[in-house]
Amino acid sequence: MGCTHDCSTCGHDCGSEQDFSKKLNEMSQVKKVIGVVSGKGGVGKSMVTSLLAVSMQRLGYRTAILDADITGPSIPQAFGLREKIETLGEVMLPAVSRFGTQVMSINLLLERESDPVVWRGPVIAGAVGQFWTDVYWKDVDFMFVDMPPGTGDVPLTVFQSLPVDGIIVVTTPQQLVGMIVEKAVKMAEMMKIPVLGLIENMSTYTCPDCGKQHAIFGESHLDAIAAEHHIPVLARLPIQPALASLMDTGAIELFEGDFMQPAADRLSSLLPR
Protein backbone atom coordinates (compact mmCIF):
# COMPACT_ATOMS: atom_id res chain seq x y z
CA MET A 1 0.00 0.00 0.00
CA GLY A 2 1.19 3.49 -0.84
CA CYS A 3 4.04 2.19 -3.00
CA THR A 4 5.59 4.93 -5.15
CA HIS A 5 7.68 2.42 -7.11
CA ASP A 6 10.73 4.43 -6.11
CA CYS A 7 12.66 1.76 -4.23
CA SER A 8 15.52 4.13 -3.42
CA THR A 9 13.37 5.78 -0.74
CA CYS A 10 11.91 2.59 0.70
CA GLY A 11 13.20 0.24 3.36
CA HIS A 12 10.69 -2.55 2.81
CA ASP A 13 11.90 -5.94 1.64
CA CYS A 14 9.29 -6.61 -1.03
CA GLY A 15 11.40 -8.79 -3.29
CA SER A 16 12.46 -6.01 -5.62
CA GLU A 17 15.47 -6.94 -7.74
CA GLN A 18 16.47 -3.33 -8.37
CA ASP A 19 20.14 -2.72 -7.60
CA PHE A 20 21.03 0.64 -6.04
CA SER A 21 24.68 -0.11 -5.36
CA LYS A 22 27.13 2.56 -6.45
CA LYS A 23 30.62 1.85 -7.68
CA LEU A 24 33.78 3.62 -6.65
CA ASN A 25 35.64 5.42 -9.39
CA GLU A 26 38.39 3.30 -10.91
CA MET A 27 41.15 5.19 -9.04
CA SER A 28 39.77 4.43 -5.57
CA GLN A 29 40.16 1.47 -3.25
CA VAL A 30 38.21 0.94 -0.02
CA LYS A 31 38.46 -2.43 1.72
CA LYS A 32 35.97 -2.10 4.60
CA VAL A 33 33.04 0.29 5.10
CA ILE A 34 31.72 0.75 8.63
CA GLY A 35 28.59 2.79 9.35
CA VAL A 36 28.34 4.68 12.63
CA VAL A 37 24.68 5.22 13.52
CA SER A 38 22.35 6.29 16.29
CA GLY A 39 18.60 6.47 16.70
CA LYS A 40 18.68 10.06 17.95
CA GLY A 41 20.92 13.09 17.88
CA GLY A 42 23.21 14.39 20.58
CA VAL A 43 24.80 11.08 21.57
CA GLY A 44 28.30 11.92 20.31
CA LYS A 45 28.24 9.90 17.11
CA SER A 46 30.72 12.14 15.31
CA MET A 47 33.14 11.95 18.20
CA VAL A 48 32.91 8.17 18.21
CA THR A 49 33.45 8.11 14.43
CA SER A 50 36.54 10.27 14.84
CA LEU A 51 37.91 8.13 17.67
CA LEU A 52 37.37 4.95 15.65
CA ALA A 53 39.29 6.36 12.69
CA VAL A 54 42.13 7.57 14.91
CA SER A 55 42.29 4.27 16.81
CA MET A 56 42.57 2.23 13.63
CA GLN A 57 45.11 4.67 12.20
CA ARG A 58 47.28 4.12 15.26
CA LEU A 59 47.20 0.38 14.60
CA GLY A 60 48.67 0.97 11.17
CA TYR A 61 45.49 0.90 9.09
CA ARG A 62 44.73 3.56 6.48
CA THR A 63 41.48 5.24 7.47
CA ALA A 64 38.92 7.57 5.97
CA ILE A 65 35.71 9.26 7.06
CA LEU A 66 32.78 9.94 4.76
CA ASP A 67 30.77 12.59 6.61
CA ALA A 68 27.20 11.72 5.62
CA ASP A 69 25.68 14.16 8.10
CA ILE A 70 25.11 16.79 5.42
CA THR A 71 23.05 19.24 7.47
CA GLY A 72 25.13 18.95 10.64
CA PRO A 73 28.72 18.14 9.63
CA SER A 74 31.32 18.21 12.39
CA ILE A 75 34.12 15.90 11.26
CA PRO A 76 36.28 18.66 9.69
CA GLN A 77 36.12 20.58 12.97
CA ALA A 78 37.26 17.52 14.92
CA PHE A 79 40.33 17.10 12.71
CA GLY A 80 41.11 20.78 12.30
CA LEU A 81 40.47 20.75 8.55
CA ARG A 82 39.69 24.08 6.88
CA GLU A 83 41.04 23.87 3.33
CA LYS A 84 38.57 23.51 0.49
CA ILE A 85 38.36 20.33 -1.54
CA GLU A 86 40.47 20.23 -4.71
CA THR A 87 39.79 18.21 -7.83
CA LEU A 88 41.82 15.90 -10.04
CA GLY A 89 40.12 15.75 -13.40
CA GLU A 90 36.53 14.73 -12.67
CA VAL A 91 37.13 13.45 -9.14
CA MET A 92 37.42 15.28 -5.84
CA LEU A 93 40.42 14.85 -3.57
CA PRO A 94 39.53 14.33 0.10
CA ALA A 95 41.14 16.46 2.76
CA VAL A 96 43.86 14.66 4.71
CA SER A 97 44.32 15.11 8.44
CA ARG A 98 47.60 15.65 10.24
CA PHE A 99 48.10 11.92 10.76
CA GLY A 100 46.71 10.74 7.45
CA THR A 101 42.96 10.16 7.79
CA GLN A 102 41.14 11.05 4.57
CA VAL A 103 37.98 13.13 5.07
CA MET A 104 35.13 14.19 2.80
CA SER A 105 32.47 16.51 4.20
CA ILE A 106 30.04 19.07 2.83
CA ASN A 107 31.70 21.72 5.01
CA LEU A 108 34.84 21.38 2.89
CA LEU A 109 32.82 22.41 -0.16
CA LEU A 110 30.90 25.38 1.27
CA GLU A 111 32.15 28.93 0.81
CA ARG A 112 31.73 29.47 4.56
CA GLU A 113 31.52 26.57 6.98
CA SER A 114 28.67 28.29 8.83
CA ASP A 115 26.49 28.34 5.69
CA PRO A 116 23.41 26.15 6.21
CA VAL A 117 22.59 23.32 3.82
CA VAL A 118 18.88 23.73 3.12
CA TRP A 119 18.20 20.75 0.90
CA ARG A 120 15.44 18.19 0.73
CA GLY A 121 16.10 14.55 1.56
CA PRO A 122 16.66 13.16 -1.95
CA VAL A 123 19.21 15.89 -2.74
CA ILE A 124 21.07 15.20 0.50
CA ALA A 125 21.06 11.48 -0.25
CA GLY A 126 22.41 12.22 -3.73
CA ALA A 127 25.29 14.21 -2.27
CA VAL A 128 26.21 11.30 0.00
CA GLY A 129 26.26 9.00 -3.02
CA GLN A 130 28.61 11.38 -4.81
CA PHE A 131 30.95 11.41 -1.82
CA TRP A 132 31.37 7.70 -2.49
CA THR A 133 31.56 7.69 -6.28
CA ASP A 134 33.19 11.04 -7.12
CA VAL A 135 36.00 11.15 -4.55
CA TYR A 136 39.45 9.65 -4.97
CA TRP A 137 39.72 7.42 -1.91
CA LYS A 138 43.33 6.27 -1.92
CA ASP A 139 44.13 2.79 -0.54
CA VAL A 140 41.67 2.92 2.37
CA ASP A 141 41.56 -0.01 4.78
CA PHE A 142 38.65 1.27 6.89
CA MET A 143 36.15 3.90 5.84
CA PHE A 144 33.84 5.14 8.59
CA VAL A 145 30.55 6.68 7.49
CA ASP A 146 29.30 9.23 10.02
CA MET A 147 25.54 9.15 9.48
CA PRO A 148 22.87 11.57 10.66
CA PRO A 149 20.59 10.31 13.44
CA GLY A 150 17.49 8.31 12.69
CA THR A 151 16.45 5.92 9.96
CA GLY A 152 15.67 8.27 7.08
CA ASP A 153 16.93 8.96 3.57
CA VAL A 154 20.66 9.08 4.25
CA PRO A 155 21.06 5.85 6.26
CA LEU A 156 18.85 4.12 3.70
CA THR A 157 20.97 5.47 0.84
CA VAL A 158 24.19 4.36 2.56
CA PHE A 159 22.87 0.86 3.29
CA GLN A 160 21.57 0.39 -0.25
CA SER A 161 24.33 2.11 -2.20
CA LEU A 162 27.57 1.40 -0.34
CA PRO A 163 29.08 -2.04 0.43
CA VAL A 164 28.64 -1.63 4.19
CA ASP A 165 30.43 -4.38 6.09
CA GLY A 166 28.78 -3.58 9.41
CA ILE A 167 27.49 -0.84 11.67
CA ILE A 168 28.38 0.39 15.12
CA VAL A 169 25.53 1.83 17.18
CA VAL A 170 26.30 4.76 19.48
CA THR A 171 24.21 5.13 22.63
CA THR A 172 24.06 6.98 25.95
CA PRO A 173 23.07 5.72 29.43
CA GLN A 174 19.53 7.16 29.49
CA GLN A 175 16.60 4.72 29.46
CA LEU A 176 15.72 6.05 26.03
CA VAL A 177 18.76 4.11 24.80
CA GLY A 178 16.66 0.95 24.53
CA MET A 179 14.45 2.45 21.88
CA ILE A 180 17.46 4.00 20.13
CA VAL A 181 19.23 0.67 19.81
CA GLU A 182 16.04 -1.13 18.82
CA LYS A 183 15.40 1.20 15.87
CA ALA A 184 18.96 1.07 14.58
CA VAL A 185 19.23 -2.70 14.98
CA LYS A 186 15.92 -3.35 13.26
CA MET A 187 16.86 -1.16 10.32
CA ALA A 188 20.18 -2.98 9.98
CA GLU A 189 18.35 -6.31 10.04
CA MET A 190 15.93 -5.13 7.35
CA MET A 191 18.87 -4.12 5.18
CA LYS A 192 20.81 -7.30 6.04
CA ILE A 193 23.71 -5.34 7.54
CA PRO A 194 25.52 -6.92 10.53
CA VAL A 195 25.66 -4.95 13.80
CA LEU A 196 29.25 -5.14 14.99
CA GLY A 197 28.63 -3.75 18.45
CA LEU A 198 27.49 -0.96 20.74
CA ILE A 199 29.47 1.99 22.05
CA GLU A 200 28.14 3.93 25.01
CA ASN A 201 29.16 7.57 25.18
CA MET A 202 29.03 9.77 28.31
CA SER A 203 29.06 6.61 30.38
CA THR A 204 30.51 7.88 33.66
CA TYR A 205 32.31 10.89 35.07
CA THR A 206 35.25 10.56 37.45
CA CYS A 207 35.51 13.36 40.00
CA PRO A 208 38.99 14.93 39.75
CA ASP A 209 38.96 15.68 43.51
CA CYS A 210 37.86 12.40 45.10
CA GLY A 211 38.26 9.95 42.20
CA LYS A 212 34.72 8.62 42.59
CA GLN A 213 32.77 7.68 39.46
CA HIS A 214 29.37 9.25 38.94
CA ALA A 215 26.61 8.18 36.54
CA ILE A 216 25.67 11.69 35.44
CA PHE A 217 23.03 10.52 32.97
CA GLY A 218 21.74 7.63 35.06
CA GLU A 219 22.70 4.01 35.44
CA SER A 220 23.59 2.22 32.24
CA HIS A 221 21.22 -0.33 30.71
CA LEU A 222 23.69 -1.25 28.00
CA ASP A 223 24.59 -4.76 29.13
CA ALA A 224 20.96 -5.87 29.28
CA ILE A 225 20.22 -4.40 25.87
CA ALA A 226 23.35 -5.95 24.38
CA ALA A 227 22.39 -9.35 25.78
CA GLU A 228 18.84 -9.04 24.48
CA HIS A 229 20.05 -8.41 20.94
CA HIS A 230 23.17 -10.61 21.17
CA ILE A 231 25.40 -7.66 20.33
CA PRO A 232 28.78 -7.05 22.03
CA VAL A 233 29.60 -3.88 23.92
CA LEU A 234 32.69 -2.47 22.25
CA ALA A 235 33.45 0.56 24.41
CA ARG A 236 32.24 2.84 27.17
CA LEU A 237 33.43 6.41 26.75
CA PRO A 238 33.79 8.49 29.90
CA ILE A 239 32.73 12.10 30.21
CA GLN A 240 36.04 13.91 29.82
CA PRO A 241 36.26 17.68 29.39
CA ALA A 242 39.67 17.14 27.78
CA LEU A 243 38.13 14.91 25.12
CA ALA A 244 35.48 17.51 24.31
CA SER A 245 38.20 20.14 24.10
CA LEU A 246 40.13 18.07 21.57
CA MET A 247 37.02 17.89 19.38
CA ASP A 248 36.45 21.64 19.65
CA THR A 249 40.05 22.56 18.85
CA GLY A 250 40.51 20.16 15.94
CA ALA A 251 42.97 17.93 17.80
CA ILE A 252 41.01 14.69 18.22
CA GLU A 253 44.01 12.76 16.87
CA LEU A 254 45.83 13.57 20.11
CA PHE A 255 43.35 11.82 22.42
CA GLU A 256 44.73 9.59 25.16
CA GLY A 257 43.18 6.54 26.82
CA ASP A 258 42.56 2.88 26.08
CA PHE A 259 38.75 2.93 26.18
CA MET A 260 38.53 2.36 22.39
CA GLN A 261 40.75 -0.73 22.39
CA PRO A 262 37.93 -3.35 22.38
CA ALA A 263 36.32 -1.58 19.42
CA ALA A 264 39.64 -1.47 17.58
CA ASP A 265 40.17 -5.17 18.26
CA ARG A 266 36.73 -6.00 16.84
CA LEU A 267 37.41 -4.03 13.68
CA SER A 268 40.87 -5.51 13.31
CA SER A 269 39.30 -8.96 13.17
CA LEU A 270 37.56 -7.92 9.95
CA LEU A 271 40.86 -7.13 8.26
CA PRO A 272 43.78 -8.89 9.96
CA ARG A 273 47.17 -7.46 9.17
mmCIF file with all atom_site columns, N, CA and C in Angstrom, residues 18 69 74 86 103 108 120 140-141 145 147 149 152 155 196 202 211 216 222 224 226 247 251 255-256 267 273:
data_model
loop_
_atom_site.group_PDB
_atom_site.id
_atom_site.type_symbol
_atom_site.label_atom_id
_atom_site.label_alt_id
_atom_site.label_comp_id
_atom_site.label_asym_id
_atom_site.label_entity_id
_atom_site.label_seq_id
_atom_site.pdbx_PDB_ins_code
_atom_site.Cartn_x
_atom_site.Cartn_y
_atom_site.Cartn_z
_atom_site.occupancy
_atom_site.B_iso_or_equiv
_atom_site.pdbx_formal_charge
_atom_site.auth_seq_id
_atom_site.auth_comp_id
_atom_site.auth_asym_id
_atom_site.auth_atom_id
_atom_site.pdbx_PDB_model_num
ATOM 1  N N  . GLN A 1 18  ? 15.759 -4.522 -7.948 1.00 0.00 ? 18  GLN A N  1
ATOM 2  C CA . GLN A 1 18  ? 16.473 -3.335 -8.372 1.00 0.00 ? 18  GLN A CA 1
ATOM 3  C C  . GLN A 1 18  ? 17.760 -3.163 -7.551 1.00 0.00 ? 18  GLN A C  1
ATOM 4  N N  . ASP A 1 69  ? 26.590 13.255 7.396  1.00 0.00 ? 69  ASP A N  1
ATOM 5  C CA . ASP A 1 69  ? 25.683 14.163 8.102  1.00 0.00 ? 69  ASP A CA 1
ATOM 6  C C  . ASP A 1 69  ? 25.733 15.515 7.397  1.00 0.00 ? 69  ASP A C  1
ATOM 7  N N  . SER A 1 74  ? 30.399 17.770 11.351 1.00 0.00 ? 74  SER A N  1
ATOM 8  C CA . SER A 1 74  ? 31.324 18.212 12.394 1.00 0.00 ? 74  SER A CA 1
ATOM 9  C C  . SER A 1 74  ? 32.683 17.531 12.309 1.00 0.00 ? 74  SER A C  1
ATOM 10 N N  . GLU A 1 86  ? 39.931 20.032 -3.363 1.00 0.00 ? 86  GLU A N  1
ATOM 11 C CA . GLU A 1 86  ? 40.474 20.229 -4.708 1.00 0.00 ? 86  GLU A CA 1
ATOM 12 C C  . GLU A 1 86  ? 40.033 19.068 -5.602 1.00 0.00 ? 86  GLU A C  1
ATOM 13 N N  . VAL A 1 103 ? 39.292 12.636 4.635  1.00 0.00 ? 103 VAL A N  1
ATOM 14 C CA . VAL A 1 103 ? 37.982 13.134 5.066  1.00 0.00 ? 103 VAL A CA 1
ATOM 15 C C  . VAL A 1 103 ? 37.267 13.820 3.903  1.00 0.00 ? 103 VAL A C  1
ATOM 16 N N  . LEU A 1 108 ? 33.614 21.112 3.652  1.00 0.00 ? 108 LEU A N  1
ATOM 17 C CA . LEU A 1 108 ? 34.837 21.378 2.894  1.00 0.00 ? 108 LEU A CA 1
ATOM 18 C C  . LEU A 1 108 ? 34.531 21.856 1.480  1.00 0.00 ? 108 LEU A C  1
ATOM 19 N N  . ARG A 1 120 ? 16.375 19.256 0.420  1.00 0.00 ? 120 ARG A N  1
ATOM 20 C CA . ARG A 1 120 ? 15.438 18.187 0.728  1.00 0.00 ? 120 ARG A CA 1
ATOM 21 C C  . ARG A 1 120 ? 16.163 16.844 0.739  1.00 0.00 ? 120 ARG A C  1
ATOM 22 N N  . VAL A 1 140 ? 42.288 2.852  1.045  1.00 0.00 ? 140 VAL A N  1
ATOM 23 C CA . VAL A 1 140 ? 41.666 2.923  2.365  1.00 0.00 ? 140 VAL A CA 1
ATOM 24 C C  . VAL A 1 140 ? 41.413 1.514  2.903  1.00 0.00 ? 140 VAL A C  1
ATOM 25 N N  . ASP A 1 141 ? 41.865 1.260  4.120  1.00 0.00 ? 141 ASP A N  1
ATOM 26 C CA . ASP A 1 141 ? 41.559 -0.005 4.783  1.00 0.00 ? 141 ASP A CA 1
ATOM 27 C C  . ASP A 1 141 ? 40.176 0.047  5.437  1.00 0.00 ? 141 ASP A C  1
ATOM 28 N N  . VAL A 1 145 ? 31.588 5.794  8.005  1.00 0.00 ? 145 VAL A N  1
ATOM 29 C CA . VAL A 1 145 ? 30.549 6.684  7.493  1.00 0.00 ? 145 VAL A CA 1
ATOM 30 C C  . VAL A 1 145 ? 29.790 7.252  8.678  1.00 0.00 ? 145 VAL A C  1
ATOM 31 N N  . MET A 1 147 ? 26.893 8.934  9.999  1.00 0.00 ? 147 MET A N  1
ATOM 32 C CA . MET A 1 147 ? 25.544 9.150  9.476  1.00 0.00 ? 147 MET A CA 1
ATOM 33 C C  . MET A 1 147 ? 24.723 10.051 10.390 1.00 0.00 ? 147 MET A C  1
ATOM 34 N N  . PRO A 1 149 ? 21.426 11.166 12.585 1.00 0.00 ? 149 PRO A N  1
ATOM 35 C CA . PRO A 1 149 ? 20.592 10.308 13.438 1.00 0.00 ? 149 PRO A CA 1
ATOM 36 C C  . PRO A 1 149 ? 19.313 9.869  12.737 1.00 0.00 ? 149 PRO A C  1
ATOM 37 N N  . GLY A 1 152 ? 16.257 7.640  8.260  1.00 0.00 ? 152 GLY A N  1
ATOM 38 C CA . GLY A 1 152 ? 15.667 8.273  7.084  1.00 0.00 ? 152 GLY A CA 1
ATOM 39 C C  . GLY A 1 152 ? 16.437 8.054  5.801  1.00 0.00 ? 152 GLY A C  1
ATOM 40 N N  . PRO A 1 155 ? 20.683 7.220  5.902  1.00 0.00 ? 155 PRO A N  1
ATOM 41 C CA . PRO A 1 155 ? 21.056 5.849  6.262  1.00 0.00 ? 155 PRO A CA 1
ATOM 42 C C  . PRO A 1 155 ? 20.567 4.835  5.237  1.00 0.00 ? 155 PRO A C  1
ATOM 43 N N  . LEU A 1 196 ? 27.975 -4.706 14.429 1.00 0.00 ? 196 LEU A N  1
ATOM 44 C CA . LEU A 1 196 ? 29.255 -5.137 14.992 1.00 0.00 ? 196 LEU A CA 1
ATOM 45 C C  . LEU A 1 196 ? 29.318 -4.953 16.500 1.00 0.00 ? 196 LEU A C  1
ATOM 46 N N  . MET A 1 202 ? 29.414 9.071  27.077 1.00 0.00 ? 202 MET A N  1
ATOM 47 C CA . MET A 1 202 ? 29.026 9.768  28.309 1.00 0.00 ? 202 MET A CA 1
ATOM 48 C C  . MET A 1 202 ? 28.628 8.768  29.398 1.00 0.00 ? 202 MET A C  1
ATOM 49 N N  . GLY A 1 211 ? 38.034 11.151 43.006 1.00 0.00 ? 211 GLY A N  1
ATOM 50 C CA . GLY A 1 211 ? 38.258 9.955  42.205 1.00 0.00 ? 211 GLY A CA 1
ATOM 51 C C  . GLY A 1 211 ? 37.049 9.048  42.083 1.00 0.00 ? 211 GLY A C  1
ATOM 52 N N  . ILE A 1 216 ? 26.323 10.392 35.627 1.00 0.00 ? 216 ILE A N  1
ATOM 53 C CA . ILE A 1 216 ? 25.670 11.692 35.443 1.00 0.00 ? 216 ILE A CA 1
ATOM 54 C C  . ILE A 1 216 ? 24.323 11.549 34.734 1.00 0.00 ? 216 ILE A C  1
ATOM 55 N N  . LEU A 1 222 ? 23.080 -0.759 29.229 1.00 0.00 ? 222 LEU A N  1
ATOM 56 C CA . LEU A 1 222 ? 23.695 -1.254 28.000 1.00 0.00 ? 222 LEU A CA 1
ATOM 57 C C  . LEU A 1 222 ? 23.883 -2.768 27.991 1.00 0.00 ? 222 LEU A C  1
ATOM 58 N N  . ALA A 1 224 ? 22.221 -5.156 29.468 1.00 0.00 ? 224 ALA A N  1
ATOM 59 C CA . ALA A 1 224 ? 20.959 -5.874 29.276 1.00 0.00 ? 224 ALA A CA 1
ATOM 60 C C  . ALA A 1 224 ? 20.491 -5.773 27.836 1.00 0.00 ? 224 ALA A C  1
ATOM 61 N N  . ALA A 1 226 ? 22.412 -5.188 25.209 1.00 0.00 ? 226 ALA A N  1
ATOM 62 C CA . ALA A 1 226 ? 23.347 -5.951 24.376 1.00 0.00 ? 226 ALA A CA 1
ATOM 63 C C  . ALA A 1 226 ? 23.024 -7.438 24.428 1.00 0.00 ? 226 ALA A C  1
ATOM 64 N N  . MET A 1 247 ? 37.957 17.783 20.493 1.00 0.00 ? 247 MET A N  1
ATOM 65 C CA . MET A 1 247 ? 37.019 17.893 19.377 1.00 0.00 ? 247 MET A CA 1
ATOM 66 C C  . MET A 1 247 ? 36.859 19.344 18.963 1.00 0.00 ? 247 MET A C  1
ATOM 67 N N  . ALA A 1 251 ? 41.797 18.739 17.434 1.00 0.00 ? 251 ALA A N  1
ATOM 68 C CA . ALA A 1 251 ? 42.966 17.934 17.796 1.00 0.00 ? 251 ALA A CA 1
ATOM 69 C C  . ALA A 1 251 ? 42.560 16.555 18.281 1.00 0.00 ? 251 ALA A C  1
ATOM 70 N N  . PHE A 1 255 ? 44.027 12.345 21.225 1.00 0.00 ? 255 PHE A N  1
ATOM 71 C CA . PHE A 1 255 ? 43.355 11.817 22.418 1.00 0.00 ? 255 PHE A CA 1
ATOM 72 C C  . PHE A 1 255 ? 44.183 10.720 23.074 1.00 0.00 ? 255 PHE A C  1
ATOM 73 N N  . GLU A 1 256 ? 44.030 10.607 24.392 1.00 0.00 ? 256 GLU A N  1
ATOM 74 C CA . GLU A 1 256 ? 44.732 9.587  25.165 1.00 0.00 ? 256 GLU A CA 1
ATOM 75 C C  . GLU A 1 256 ? 43.712 8.702  25.876 1.00 0.00 ? 256 GLU A C  1
ATOM 76 N N  . LEU A 1 267 ? 37.234 -4.427 15.074 1.00 0.00 ? 267 LEU A N  1
ATOM 77 C CA . LEU A 1 267 ? 37.415 -4.028 13.684 1.00 0.00 ? 267 LEU A CA 1
ATOM 78 C C  . LEU A 1 267 ? 38.618 -4.716 13.055 1.00 0.00 ? 267 LEU A C  1
ATOM 79 N N  . ARG A 1 273 ? 45.973 -7.949 9.860  1.00 0.00 ? 273 ARG A N  1
ATOM 80 C CA . ARG A 1 273 ? 47.167 -7.456 9.171  1.00 0.00 ? 273 ARG A CA 1
ATOM 81 C C  . ARG A 1 273 ? 48.138 -8.593 8.921  1.00 0.00 ? 273 ARG A C  1
#
